Amino acid sequence: MLTVEKIEGKIVTVENDSGSFNADASLFVGEIREGDVVVKMQDGRFARDVKATENRRKAILKLQNSLWKEG
């Protein structure tokens, strides 16, 4: 899974299972935000995976909520 770790100016840091790498923001199609899941397309550019991003956000929220529940 490729996840946008941070965006600084025109540099996007993308994290994957084996580490992270920097890519120029011009390689990203559409609007992206930190925390988005992206996929690499055949032409070498990256696009936001809307479904995977939503699933990731829900999983993180569920984890956060479980930490605050009194047990």
Tab-separated table of C-alpha atoms in Angstrom:
chain	number	residue	atom	x	y	z
A	1	MET	CA	0.000	0.000	0.000
A	2	LEU	CA	1.270	3.472	-0.884
A	3	THR	CA	0.316	6.192	1.592
A	4	VAL	CA	0.993	9.927	1.398
A	5	GLU	CA	3.057	10.641	4.517
A	6	LYS	CA	3.614	14.365	4.030
A	7	ILE	CA	3.464	17.131	1.465
A	8	GLU	CA	6.033	19.902	1.574
A	9	GLY	CA	5.788	22.357	-1.272
A	10	LYS	CA	6.227	20.387	-4.476
A	11	ILE	CA	7.608	17.273	-2.786
A	12	VAL	CA	5.337	14.431	-1.679
A	13	THR	CA	6.710	11.788	0.660
A	14	VAL	CA	5.088	8.420	0.020
A	15	GLU	CA	5.385	5.521	2.435
A	16	ASN	CA	5.169	1.852	1.546
A	17	ASP	CA	5.925	-1.461	3.254
A	18	SER	CA	9.651	-1.183	2.578
A	19	GLY	CA	10.195	2.472	3.532
A	20	SER	CA	9.452	5.798	1.940
A	21	PHE	CA	10.380	7.842	-1.121
A	22	ASN	CA	9.929	11.382	-2.389
A	23	ALA	CA	8.067	12.225	-5.579
A	24	ASP	CA	7.350	15.488	-7.350
A	25	ALA	CA	3.810	16.745	-6.744
A	26	SER	CA	3.304	17.026	-10.515
A	27	LEU	CA	3.208	13.215	-10.645
A	28	PHE	CA	-0.070	13.155	-8.683
A	29	VAL	CA	-3.400	13.325	-10.485
A	30	GLY	CA	-6.061	15.404	-8.761
A	31	GLU	CA	-6.011	16.618	-5.185
A	32	ILE	CA	-4.208	14.590	-2.542
A	33	ARG	CA	-3.863	14.985	1.219
A	34	GLU	CA	-1.615	13.536	3.858
A	35	GLY	CA	-2.897	10.096	4.816
A	36	ASP	CA	-4.357	9.328	1.377
A	37	VAL	CA	-3.772	5.922	-0.173
A	38	VAL	CA	-2.476	6.261	-3.728
A	39	VAL	CA	-1.881	3.855	-6.587
A	40	LYS	CA	0.801	4.084	-9.261
A	41	MET	CA	-0.688	4.120	-12.741
A	42	GLN	CA	0.848	2.626	-15.868
A	43	ASP	CA	2.088	6.031	-17.027
A	44	GLY	CA	4.124	6.465	-13.814
A	45	ARG	CA	1.798	9.000	-12.210
A	46	PHE	CA	-0.088	8.471	-8.959
A	47	ALA	CA	-3.811	8.725	-8.271
A	48	ARG	CA	-5.785	8.736	-5.024
A	49	ASP	CA	-7.527	5.441	-4.260
A	50	VAL	CA	-10.781	6.807	-2.840
A	51	LYS	CA	-12.118	3.483	-1.500
A	52	ALA	CA	-8.821	2.411	0.128
A	53	THR	CA	-8.361	5.882	1.650
A	54	GLU	CA	-11.848	5.802	3.175
A	55	ASN	CA	-11.315	2.278	4.523
A	56	ARG	CA	-7.983	3.331	6.055
A	57	ARG	CA	-9.511	6.399	7.707
A	58	LYS	CA	-12.366	4.298	9.146
A	59	ALA	CA	-9.921	1.715	10.520
A	60	ILE	CA	-7.807	4.414	12.173
A	61	LEU	CA	-10.889	6.067	13.681
A	62	LYS	CA	-12.109	2.708	15.002
A	63	LEU	CA	-8.705	2.076	16.587
A	64	GLN	CA	-8.650	5.537	18.164
A	65	ASN	CA	-12.148	5.090	19.562
A	66	SER	CA	-11.246	1.696	21.032
A	67	LEU	CA	-8.372	3.294	22.923
A	68	TRP	CA	-10.685	5.804	24.612
A	69	LYS	CA	-13.405	3.359	25.643
A	70	GLU	CA	-13.561	2.504	29.286
A	71	GLY	CA	-13.323	-1.187	29.779
